mmCIF file of C-alpha atoms in Angstrom:
data_model
loop_
_atom_site.group_PDB
_atom_site.id
_atom_site.type_symbol
_atom_site.label_atom_id
_atom_site.label_comp_id
_atom_site.label_asym_id
_atom_site.label_seq_id
_atom_site.Cartn_x
_atom_site.Cartn_y
_atom_site.Cartn_z
ATOM 1 C CA MET A 1 194.067 86.350 -38.172
ATOM 2 C CA MET A 2 192.790 84.515 -35.084
ATOM 3 C CA ASN A 3 196.071 85.152 -33.237
ATOM 4 C CA ARG A 4 195.802 88.858 -33.921
ATOM 5 C CA LEU A 5 192.210 88.998 -32.602
ATOM 6 C CA ILE A 6 193.199 87.161 -29.406
ATOM 7 C CA LYS A 7 196.166 89.504 -28.949
ATOM 8 C CA ASN A 8 193.889 92.575 -29.315
ATOM 9 C CA LEU A 9 191.440 91.182 -26.716
ATOM 10 C CA GLN A 10 194.250 90.471 -24.290
ATOM 11 C CA ASN A 11 195.639 93.996 -24.680
ATOM 12 C CA THR A 12 192.276 95.671 -23.982
ATOM 13 C CA SER A 13 191.497 93.489 -20.949
ATOM 14 C CA VAL A 14 194.940 94.085 -19.470
ATOM 15 C CA GLY A 15 194.719 97.841 -20.034
ATOM 16 C CA GLN A 16 191.429 98.232 -18.144
ATOM 17 C CA LYS A 17 191.779 98.313 -14.355
ATOM 18 C CA GLY A 18 189.491 99.758 -11.688
ATOM 19 C CA PHE A 19 185.917 101.068 -11.867
ATOM 20 C CA THR A 20 184.275 103.395 -14.305
ATOM 21 C CA LEU A 21 182.870 106.719 -13.152
ATOM 22 C CA ILE A 22 179.307 105.476 -13.541
ATOM 23 C CA GLU A 23 180.014 102.420 -11.361
ATOM 24 C CA VAL A 24 181.563 104.586 -8.649
ATOM 25 C CA MET A 25 178.642 107.049 -8.729
ATOM 26 C CA LEU A 26 176.132 104.187 -8.585
ATOM 27 C CA ALA A 27 177.905 102.673 -5.558
ATOM 28 C CA MET A 28 177.987 106.084 -3.798
ATOM 29 C CA GLY A 29 174.234 106.459 -4.450
ATOM 30 C CA VAL A 30 173.490 103.066 -2.947
ATOM 31 C CA PHE A 31 175.576 103.836 0.138
ATOM 32 C CA ALA A 32 173.919 107.286 0.486
ATOM 33 C CA ILE A 33 170.441 105.780 0.408
ATOM 34 C CA ALA A 34 171.453 103.130 2.914
ATOM 35 C CA GLY A 35 172.973 105.813 5.188
ATOM 36 C CA VAL A 36 169.796 107.952 5.083
ATOM 37 C CA ALA A 37 167.664 104.904 5.878
ATOM 38 C CA LEU A 38 169.911 103.972 8.802
ATOM 39 C CA LEU A 39 169.846 107.552 10.141
ATOM 40 C CA GLY A 40 166.017 107.616 9.932
ATOM 41 C CA ALA A 41 165.763 104.274 11.740
ATOM 42 C CA SER A 42 168.034 105.406 14.556
ATOM 43 C CA ALA A 43 166.112 108.676 15.000
ATOM 44 C CA ASN A 44 162.862 106.753 15.178
ATOM 45 C CA ASN A 45 164.374 104.371 17.700
ATOM 46 C CA PHE A 46 165.512 107.303 19.872
ATOM 47 C CA ARG A 47 162.002 108.797 19.842
ATOM 48 C CA HIS A 48 160.473 105.504 20.974
ATOM 49 C CA ILE A 49 163.009 105.005 23.747
ATOM 50 C CA SER A 50 162.457 108.560 24.978
ATOM 51 C CA HIS A 51 158.677 108.020 25.019
ATOM 52 C CA LEU A 52 159.009 104.742 26.895
ATOM 53 C CA GLU A 53 161.298 106.374 29.424
ATOM 54 C CA ASN A 54 158.758 109.150 30.055
ATOM 55 C CA LYS A 55 155.950 106.594 30.436
ATOM 56 C CA MET A 56 158.000 104.570 32.956
ATOM 57 C CA PHE A 57 158.889 107.611 35.111
ATOM 58 C CA ALA A 58 155.308 108.928 34.952
ATOM 59 C CA SER A 59 154.040 105.554 36.103
ATOM 60 C CA TRP A 60 156.412 105.658 39.076
ATOM 61 C CA VAL A 61 155.140 109.137 40.023
ATOM 62 C CA ALA A 62 151.515 107.994 39.749
ATOM 63 C CA SER A 63 152.212 104.840 41.739
ATOM 64 C CA ASN A 64 153.857 106.864 44.519
ATOM 65 C CA GLN A 65 150.871 109.196 44.698
ATOM 66 C CA LEU A 66 148.425 106.306 44.846
ATOM 67 C CA VAL A 67 150.368 104.773 47.749
ATOM 68 C CA SER A 68 150.304 108.146 49.463
ATOM 69 C CA ALA A 69 146.508 108.370 49.004
ATOM 70 C CA SER A 70 145.964 104.853 50.243
ATOM 71 C CA ILE A 71 147.910 105.377 53.476
ATOM 72 C CA SER A 72 146.208 108.678 54.209
ATOM 73 C CA ASP A 73 143.920 108.821 57.271
ATOM 74 C CA LYS A 74 141.374 111.100 55.553
ATOM 75 C CA TRP A 75 138.158 109.671 54.154
ATOM 76 C CA PRO A 76 137.193 110.228 51.455
ATOM 77 C CA PRO A 77 140.466 111.222 49.832
ATOM 78 C CA LYS A 78 140.591 114.868 48.747
ATOM 79 C CA ASN A 79 139.370 115.469 45.182
ATOM 80 C CA ASN A 80 141.318 117.477 42.565
ATOM 81 C CA LEU A 81 144.441 117.442 44.672
ATOM 82 C CA LYS A 82 147.474 118.379 42.556
ATOM 83 C CA GLY A 83 151.123 118.631 43.011
ATOM 84 C CA GLU A 84 154.587 118.652 41.490
ATOM 85 C CA VAL A 85 157.344 116.093 41.954
ATOM 86 C CA GLU A 86 160.923 115.934 40.730
ATOM 87 C CA LEU A 87 162.013 112.567 39.419
ATOM 88 C CA ALA A 88 164.960 111.686 37.149
ATOM 89 C CA GLY A 89 165.913 115.331 36.765
ATOM 90 C CA LYS A 90 162.426 116.346 35.488
ATOM 91 C CA GLN A 91 159.465 118.012 37.032
ATOM 92 C CA TRP A 92 156.259 115.916 36.880
ATOM 93 C CA PHE A 93 152.799 117.353 37.487
ATOM 94 C CA TRP A 94 150.125 115.090 38.898
ATOM 95 C CA LEU A 95 146.379 115.471 39.487
ATOM 96 C CA GLN A 96 144.341 113.292 41.822
ATOM 97 C CA GLN A 97 140.655 112.749 41.029
ATOM 98 C CA VAL A 98 138.277 110.919 43.334
ATOM 99 C CA LYS A 99 135.141 109.336 41.890
ATOM 100 C CA LYS A 100 132.193 107.801 43.713
ATOM 101 C CA THR A 101 131.375 104.159 43.101
ATOM 102 C CA THR A 102 128.175 102.196 43.488
ATOM 103 C CA ASP A 103 129.374 101.213 46.957
ATOM 104 C CA LYS A 104 129.133 104.173 49.324
ATOM 105 C CA ASP A 105 132.089 102.898 51.322
ATOM 106 C CA MET A 106 134.419 102.770 48.315
ATOM 107 C CA ARG A 107 136.039 105.426 46.099
ATOM 108 C CA ALA A 108 138.040 105.267 42.871
ATOM 109 C CA VAL A 109 141.224 107.344 43.010
ATOM 110 C CA ILE A 110 142.732 108.328 39.667
ATOM 111 C CA ILE A 111 146.185 109.861 39.328
ATOM 112 C CA GLU A 112 147.095 111.553 36.040
ATOM 113 C CA VAL A 113 150.701 112.608 35.421
ATOM 114 C CA ARG A 114 151.879 115.225 32.903
ATOM 115 C CA ILE A 115 155.247 116.583 31.943
ATOM 116 C CA ASN A 116 153.931 120.142 31.654
ATOM 117 C CA GLU A 117 151.153 121.389 33.887
ATOM 118 C CA GLY A 118 149.131 122.790 30.973
ATOM 119 C CA ASP A 119 149.288 119.626 28.837
ATOM 120 C CA GLU A 120 145.885 118.447 27.691
ATOM 121 C CA LEU A 121 146.824 114.771 27.588
ATOM 122 C CA ALA A 122 148.409 112.927 30.488
ATOM 123 C CA VAL A 123 151.534 110.830 29.946
ATOM 124 C CA THR A 124 149.984 108.117 32.132
ATOM 125 C CA SER A 125 147.001 107.557 34.368
ATOM 126 C CA LEU A 126 146.641 104.977 37.163
ATOM 127 C CA THR A 127 143.537 104.055 39.138
ATOM 128 C CA THR A 128 143.038 102.329 42.461
ATOM 129 C CA TYR A 129 140.010 101.729 44.697
ATOM 130 C CA LEU A 130 140.030 102.648 48.379
ATOM 131 C CA SER A 131 137.530 101.397 50.935
ATOM 132 C CA LYS A 132 136.356 103.078 54.095
ATOM 133 C CA GLY A 133 137.569 101.388 57.245
ATOM 134 C CA GLU A 134 138.671 97.794 57.719
ATOM 135 C CA PRO A 135 137.049 95.029 55.599
#
């Protein structure tokens, strides 16, 4: 009797090879969820890199405009001066604002840079202070 039972168990275990349909479907579901998560993470990473790239280029445009304002011979610098610059294959729109300070011989110069001229928010904004004449 015991020999027959062992023989039956051996026959059933030898006859079963591979995965069941449920196991295959479960594995496919796990891989599908992992794939969607990976795709979402890479899309999010691309958005952040694109934003950082725009911030970096906008900072370069603003820095160049501040240098231009600081080497200008005109005092005080012209207020609400605006312009357009091409950098890295994109057009960048900048606006220069000049603010008075408590010192009559010093002005704050603010450069705001936008990707589109009509954008409400600037991509970046840099400020410097310029003094009248030699210190």
